[in-house]
Coordinates of C-alpha atoms and ligand atoms in Angstrom, one line a residue:
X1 CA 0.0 0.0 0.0
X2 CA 1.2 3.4 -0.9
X3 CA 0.0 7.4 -0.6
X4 CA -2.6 8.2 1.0
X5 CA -3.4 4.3 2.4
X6 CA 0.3 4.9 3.9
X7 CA 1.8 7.6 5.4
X8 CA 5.1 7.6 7.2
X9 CA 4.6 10.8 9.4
X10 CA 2.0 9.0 11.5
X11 CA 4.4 7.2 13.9
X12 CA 6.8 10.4 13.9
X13 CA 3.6 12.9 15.1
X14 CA 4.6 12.9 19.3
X15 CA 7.2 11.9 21.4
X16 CA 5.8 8.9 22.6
X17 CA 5.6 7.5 19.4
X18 CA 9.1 8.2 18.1
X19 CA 9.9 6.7 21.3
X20 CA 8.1 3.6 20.7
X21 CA 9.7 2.9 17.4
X22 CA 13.0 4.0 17.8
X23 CA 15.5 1.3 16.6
X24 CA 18.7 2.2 17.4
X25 CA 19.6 3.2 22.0
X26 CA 23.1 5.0 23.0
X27 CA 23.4 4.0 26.6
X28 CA 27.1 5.0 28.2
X29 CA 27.9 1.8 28.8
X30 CA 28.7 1.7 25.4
X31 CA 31.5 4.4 25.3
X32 CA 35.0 4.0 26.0
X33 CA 36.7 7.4 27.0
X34 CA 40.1 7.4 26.2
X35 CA 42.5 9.1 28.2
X36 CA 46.3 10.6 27.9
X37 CA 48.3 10.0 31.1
X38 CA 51.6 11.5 31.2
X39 CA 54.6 10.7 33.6
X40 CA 55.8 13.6 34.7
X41 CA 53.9 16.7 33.3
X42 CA 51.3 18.9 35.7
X43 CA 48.0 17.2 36.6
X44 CA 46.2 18.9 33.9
X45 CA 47.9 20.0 31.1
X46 CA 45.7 21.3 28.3
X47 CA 45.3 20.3 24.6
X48 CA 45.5 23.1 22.0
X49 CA 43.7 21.1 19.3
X50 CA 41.4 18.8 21.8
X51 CA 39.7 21.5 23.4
X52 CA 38.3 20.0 26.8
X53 CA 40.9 17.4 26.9
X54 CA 43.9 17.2 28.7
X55 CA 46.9 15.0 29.5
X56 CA 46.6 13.9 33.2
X57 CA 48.8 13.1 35.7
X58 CA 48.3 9.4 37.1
X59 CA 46.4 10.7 40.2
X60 CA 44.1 13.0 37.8
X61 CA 43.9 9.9 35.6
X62 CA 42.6 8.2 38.7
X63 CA 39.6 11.0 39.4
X64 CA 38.9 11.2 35.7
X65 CA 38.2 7.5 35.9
X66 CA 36.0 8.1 38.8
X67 CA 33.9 10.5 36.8
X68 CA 33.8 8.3 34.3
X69 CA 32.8 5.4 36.3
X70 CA 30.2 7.7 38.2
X71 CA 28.6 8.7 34.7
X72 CA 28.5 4.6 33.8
X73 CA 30.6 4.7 31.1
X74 CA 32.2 1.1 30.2
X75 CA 35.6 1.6 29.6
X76 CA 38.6 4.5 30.2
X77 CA 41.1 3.9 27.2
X78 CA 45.0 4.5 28.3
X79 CA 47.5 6.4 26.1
X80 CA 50.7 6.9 27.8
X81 CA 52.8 10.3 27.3
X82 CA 56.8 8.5 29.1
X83 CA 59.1 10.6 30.6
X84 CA 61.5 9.2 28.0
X85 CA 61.8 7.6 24.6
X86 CA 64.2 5.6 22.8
X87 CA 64.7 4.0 19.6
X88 CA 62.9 1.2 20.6
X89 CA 60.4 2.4 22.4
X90 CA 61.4 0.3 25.3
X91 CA 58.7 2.4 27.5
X92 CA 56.5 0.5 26.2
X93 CA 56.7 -2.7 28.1
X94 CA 58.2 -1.2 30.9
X95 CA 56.6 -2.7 34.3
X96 CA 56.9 0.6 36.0
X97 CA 56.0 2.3 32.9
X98 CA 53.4 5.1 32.7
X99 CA 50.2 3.3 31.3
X100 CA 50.9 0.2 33.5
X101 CA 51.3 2.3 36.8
X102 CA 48.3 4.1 35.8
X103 CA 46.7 1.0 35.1
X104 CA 47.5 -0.7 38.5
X105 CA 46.7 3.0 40.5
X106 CA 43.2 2.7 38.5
X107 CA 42.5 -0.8 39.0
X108 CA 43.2 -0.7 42.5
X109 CA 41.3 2.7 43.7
X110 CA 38.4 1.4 41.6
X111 CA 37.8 -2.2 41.0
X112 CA 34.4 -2.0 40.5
X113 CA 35.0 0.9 38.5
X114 CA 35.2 1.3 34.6
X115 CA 36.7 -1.5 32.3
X116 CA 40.3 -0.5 31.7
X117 CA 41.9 -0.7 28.3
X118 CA 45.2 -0.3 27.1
X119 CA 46.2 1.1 23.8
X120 CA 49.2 -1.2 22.9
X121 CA 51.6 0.4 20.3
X122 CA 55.6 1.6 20.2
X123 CA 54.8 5.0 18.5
X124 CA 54.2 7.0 21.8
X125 CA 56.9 5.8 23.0
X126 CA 60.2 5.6 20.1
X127 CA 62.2 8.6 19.5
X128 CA 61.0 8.3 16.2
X129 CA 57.4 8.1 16.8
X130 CA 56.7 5.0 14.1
X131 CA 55.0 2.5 15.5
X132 CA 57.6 -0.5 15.5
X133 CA 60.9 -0.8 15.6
X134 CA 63.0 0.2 12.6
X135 CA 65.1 -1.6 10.4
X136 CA 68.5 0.0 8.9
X137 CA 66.8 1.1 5.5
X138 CA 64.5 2.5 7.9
X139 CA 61.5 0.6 7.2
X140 CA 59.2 -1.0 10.1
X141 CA 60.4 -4.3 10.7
X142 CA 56.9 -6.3 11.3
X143 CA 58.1 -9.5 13.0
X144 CA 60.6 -7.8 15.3
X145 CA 57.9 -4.9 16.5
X146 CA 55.2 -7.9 16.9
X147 CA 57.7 -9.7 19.4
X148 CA 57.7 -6.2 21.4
X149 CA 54.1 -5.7 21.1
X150 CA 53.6 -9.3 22.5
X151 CA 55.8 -8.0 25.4
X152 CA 53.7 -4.3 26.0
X153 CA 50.6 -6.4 26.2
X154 CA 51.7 -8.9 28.6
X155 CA 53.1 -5.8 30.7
X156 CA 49.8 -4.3 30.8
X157 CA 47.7 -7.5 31.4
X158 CA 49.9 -8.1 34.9
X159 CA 49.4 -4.5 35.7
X160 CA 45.2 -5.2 35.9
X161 CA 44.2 -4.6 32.0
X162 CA 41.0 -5.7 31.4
X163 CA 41.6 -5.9 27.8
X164 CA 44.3 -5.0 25.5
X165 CA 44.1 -3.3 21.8
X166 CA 47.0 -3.0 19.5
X167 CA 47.0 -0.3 16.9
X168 CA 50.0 -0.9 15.2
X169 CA 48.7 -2.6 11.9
X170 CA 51.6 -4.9 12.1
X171 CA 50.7 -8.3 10.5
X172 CA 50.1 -11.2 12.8
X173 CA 50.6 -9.4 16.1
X174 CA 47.4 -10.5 17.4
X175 CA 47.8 -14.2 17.2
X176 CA 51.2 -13.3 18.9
X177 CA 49.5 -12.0 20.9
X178 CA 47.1 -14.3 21.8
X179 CA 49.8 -16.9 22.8
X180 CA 51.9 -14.1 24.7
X181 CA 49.0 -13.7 26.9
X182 CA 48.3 -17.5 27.3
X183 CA 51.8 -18.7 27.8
X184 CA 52.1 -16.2 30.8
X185 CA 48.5 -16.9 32.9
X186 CA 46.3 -14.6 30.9
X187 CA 44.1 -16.5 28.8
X188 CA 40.7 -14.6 29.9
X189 CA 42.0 -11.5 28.8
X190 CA 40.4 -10.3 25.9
X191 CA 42.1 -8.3 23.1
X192 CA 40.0 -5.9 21.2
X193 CA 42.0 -5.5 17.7
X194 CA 42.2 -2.1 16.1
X195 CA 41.6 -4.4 12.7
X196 CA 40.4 -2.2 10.4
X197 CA 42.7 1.0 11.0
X198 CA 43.1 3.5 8.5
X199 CA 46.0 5.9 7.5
X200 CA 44.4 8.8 8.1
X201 CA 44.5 12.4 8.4
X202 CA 41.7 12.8 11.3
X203 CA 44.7 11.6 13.7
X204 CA 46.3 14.7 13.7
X205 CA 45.5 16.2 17.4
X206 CA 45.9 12.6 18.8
X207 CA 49.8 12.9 17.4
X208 CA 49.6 16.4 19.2
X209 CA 48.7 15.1 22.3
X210 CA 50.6 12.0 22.6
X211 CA 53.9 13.5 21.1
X212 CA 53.5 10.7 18.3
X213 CA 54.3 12.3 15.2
X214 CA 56.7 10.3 13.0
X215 CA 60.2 12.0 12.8
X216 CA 59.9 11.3 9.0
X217 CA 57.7 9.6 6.4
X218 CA 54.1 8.9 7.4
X219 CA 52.2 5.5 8.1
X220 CA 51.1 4.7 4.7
X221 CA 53.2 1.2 5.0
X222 CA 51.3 -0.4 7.8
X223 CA 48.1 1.0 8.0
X224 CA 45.1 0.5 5.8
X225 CA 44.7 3.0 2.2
X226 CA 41.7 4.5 2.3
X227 CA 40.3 3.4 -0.6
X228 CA 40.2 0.2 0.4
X229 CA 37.4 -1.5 1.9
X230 CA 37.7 -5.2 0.9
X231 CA 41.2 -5.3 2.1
X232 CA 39.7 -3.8 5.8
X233 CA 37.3 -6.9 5.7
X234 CA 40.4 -9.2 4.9
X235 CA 42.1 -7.3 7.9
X236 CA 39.5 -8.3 10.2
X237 CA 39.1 -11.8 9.5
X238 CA 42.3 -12.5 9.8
X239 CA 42.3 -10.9 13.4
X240 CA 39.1 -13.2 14.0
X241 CA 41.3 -16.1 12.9
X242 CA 44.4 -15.2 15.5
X243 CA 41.9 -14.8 17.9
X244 CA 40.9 -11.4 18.4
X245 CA 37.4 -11.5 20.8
X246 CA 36.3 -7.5 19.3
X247 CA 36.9 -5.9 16.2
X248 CA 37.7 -2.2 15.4
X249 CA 37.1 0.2 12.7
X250 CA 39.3 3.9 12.8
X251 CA 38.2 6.7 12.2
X252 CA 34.2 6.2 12.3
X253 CA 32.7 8.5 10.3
X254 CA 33.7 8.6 7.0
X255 CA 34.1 4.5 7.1
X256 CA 30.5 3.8 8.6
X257 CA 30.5 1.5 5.2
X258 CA 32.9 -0.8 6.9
X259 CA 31.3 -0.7 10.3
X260 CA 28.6 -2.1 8.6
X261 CA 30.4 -4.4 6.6
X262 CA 33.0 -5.9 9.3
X263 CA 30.3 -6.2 11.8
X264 CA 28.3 -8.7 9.1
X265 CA 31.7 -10.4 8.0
X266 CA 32.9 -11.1 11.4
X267 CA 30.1 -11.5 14.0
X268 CA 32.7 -10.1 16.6
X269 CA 31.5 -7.7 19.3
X270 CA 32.6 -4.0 17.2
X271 CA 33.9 -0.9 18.3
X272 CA 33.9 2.4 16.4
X273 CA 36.7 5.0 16.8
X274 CA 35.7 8.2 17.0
X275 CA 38.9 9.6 16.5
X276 CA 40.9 13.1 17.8
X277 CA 40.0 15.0 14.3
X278 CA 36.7 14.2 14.2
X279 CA 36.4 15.2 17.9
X280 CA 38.4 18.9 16.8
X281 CA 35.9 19.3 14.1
X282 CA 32.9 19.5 16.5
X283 CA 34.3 21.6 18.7
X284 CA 35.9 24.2 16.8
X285 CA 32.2 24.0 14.6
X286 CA 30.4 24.8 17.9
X287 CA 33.2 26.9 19.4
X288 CA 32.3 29.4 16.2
X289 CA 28.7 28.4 17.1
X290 CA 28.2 26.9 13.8
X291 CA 26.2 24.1 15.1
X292 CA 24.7 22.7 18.4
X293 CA 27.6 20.2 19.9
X294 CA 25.1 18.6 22.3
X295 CA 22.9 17.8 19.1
X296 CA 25.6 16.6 16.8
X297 CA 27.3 14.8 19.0
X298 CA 24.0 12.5 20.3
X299 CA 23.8 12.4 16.1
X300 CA 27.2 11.4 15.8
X301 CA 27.2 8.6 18.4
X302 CA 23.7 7.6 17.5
X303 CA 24.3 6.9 13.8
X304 CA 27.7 5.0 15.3
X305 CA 25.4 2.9 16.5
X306 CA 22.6 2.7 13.9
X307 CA 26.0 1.9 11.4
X308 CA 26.5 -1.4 13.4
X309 CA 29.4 -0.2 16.6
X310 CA 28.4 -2.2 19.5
X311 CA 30.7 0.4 21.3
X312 CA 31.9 3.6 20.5
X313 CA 35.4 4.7 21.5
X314 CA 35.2 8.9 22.2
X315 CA 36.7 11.9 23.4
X316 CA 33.1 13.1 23.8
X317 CA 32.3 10.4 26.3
X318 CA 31.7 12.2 29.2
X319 CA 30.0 15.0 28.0
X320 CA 27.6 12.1 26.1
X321 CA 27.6 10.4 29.4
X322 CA 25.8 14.0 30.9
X323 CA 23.5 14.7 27.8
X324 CA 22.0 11.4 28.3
X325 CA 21.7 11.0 31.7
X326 CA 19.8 15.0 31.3
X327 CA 17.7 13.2 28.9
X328 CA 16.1 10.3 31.0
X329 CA 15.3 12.6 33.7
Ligands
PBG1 C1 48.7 4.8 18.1 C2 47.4 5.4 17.9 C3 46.9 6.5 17.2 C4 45.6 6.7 17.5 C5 45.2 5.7 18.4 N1 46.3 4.9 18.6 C6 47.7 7.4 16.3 C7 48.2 7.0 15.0 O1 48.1 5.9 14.6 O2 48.9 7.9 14.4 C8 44.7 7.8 17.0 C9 43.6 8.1 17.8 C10 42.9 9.4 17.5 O3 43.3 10.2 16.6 O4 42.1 9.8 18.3 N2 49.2 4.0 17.0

């Protein structure tokens, strides 16, 4: 039946009935807020392209995982900001390093608090902020870094991790892994693979923040060409095969295709990363009052979710957290 019989605008005339048929529920138990904790800066210490983000001290980290926790958001996210780096980005797995002391000063001061995962990559951490370990033509040497990453992600599993996502794009690092974690009395800790990660430019403030930027070159060897979606599909089954327990897909907006797509190809629990530029690109809009951040952002996160992201990975978490706990009052 068509016009007049049908008429779409009947269930969208009130409130209630919008309600009714809604298909698609943000709750903040499905956002992640990911946080930068640095080892010896200030306790806050402002971004200039994050606006309302800041790097945190490992006690600030601490009350910002409170908040979190108090707002009933699922997971904090750990990047670490080291005193120090090196060529190897030795940091990294460093039992008294920054993200696993943060991770242990978390876990501890709130075990029934948020989930805690850790980011697990070199790039924050090398002098020459690539995000494995170079060879002397100075090319990423894949098989080397993935030994290293094995080693981070044990590291941050003994400090209390309750699950551990590498972001390197190096190939086979999460079956490695996998049998890392295993092999040292960790098998029920789940790894949530940054599968489909793309070499993009919406990373920009994150390098800001996290002192990341590569010395030279870019990232176009290890992470994913835009163009390509079926190869971002191939990129997650293989992580289904070396036994990754969630799939990722970075950035979220402008690949809501392959959110779609990885989520039917994989059946895997699915995060969507809404990354630093997409983040800066809110803010700055509303800060020139170009648009309503409390209505784009509920948009943003919302079509996230329509798109197929079980959970959503964002810098606007808290705020998110706020908007909707306003909106069931
Ligand atoms: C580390 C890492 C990056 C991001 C998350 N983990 C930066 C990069 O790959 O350059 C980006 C997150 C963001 O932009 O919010 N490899």
């Amino acid at each position: 039946m068509a016009y007049p019989q049908t008429r779409m605008r009947r269930l969208r005339a009130s409130a209630g009935l919008r309600g009714l048929v809604r298909e698609t529920e943000l709750r903040a138990g499905q956002l992640v807020a990911p946080m930068f904790v640095s080892q010896d800066g200030p306790p806050h210490e402002p971004i200039a392209t994050m606006p309302g983000v800041e790097r945190l001290s490992i006690s600030a980290a601490v009350a910002h995982a409170r908040e979190a926790g108090a707002l009933g958001i699922g997971a904090v996210m750990l990047f670490g900001v080291p005193a120090e780096k090196d060529e190897h980005g030795s940091g990294a797995w460093d039992e008294e390093g920054v993200v696993q002391l943060a991770t242990r000063a978390i876990k501890q001061a709130l075990p029934d608090g948020p989930l805690v995962i850790t980011d697990v990559c070199l790039c924050e951490y090398s002098d020459h902020g690539h995000c494995g370990v170079l060879r002397d033509d100075g090319a990423v040497d894949n098989d080397a870094t993935v030994e290293l990453l094995a080693r981070t992600a044990v590291s941050h599993a003994r400090a209390g991790a309750d699950l551990v996502a590498p972001s390197d794009m190096m190939d086979g690092r999460v079956g490695t892994i996998r049998a890392e974690l295993d092999g040292e009395g960790f098998a029920d800790t789940p790894i949530l693979a940054y599968s489909a990660k793309f070499a993009s430019a919406f990373y920009g403030p994150f390098r800001d923040a996290a002192g990341s930027t590569p010395a030279f070159g870019d990232r176009r060897s290890y992470q994913l060409d835009p163009a390509n979606g079926r190869e971002a599909v191939r990129e997650a089954l293989l992580d289904v095969q070396e036994g990754a327990d969630m799939v990722m897909v970075k950035p979220a907006l402008a690949y809501g295709d392959l959110i779609g797509a990885i989520k039917r190809a994989t059946c895997l629990p699915l995060a969507a990363y809404n990354v630093s530029g997409e983040y800066a690109m809110v803010k700055a809009a509303a800060a020139a009052g170009y648009l309503d951040e409390r209505a784009a952002v509920l948009e943003i996160l919302t079509s996230l979710r329509r798109a197929g992201a079980d959970t959503i990975i964002t810098y606007h978490a808290l705020d998110a957290a706020r908007w909707l706990a306003a909106e069931a009052l």
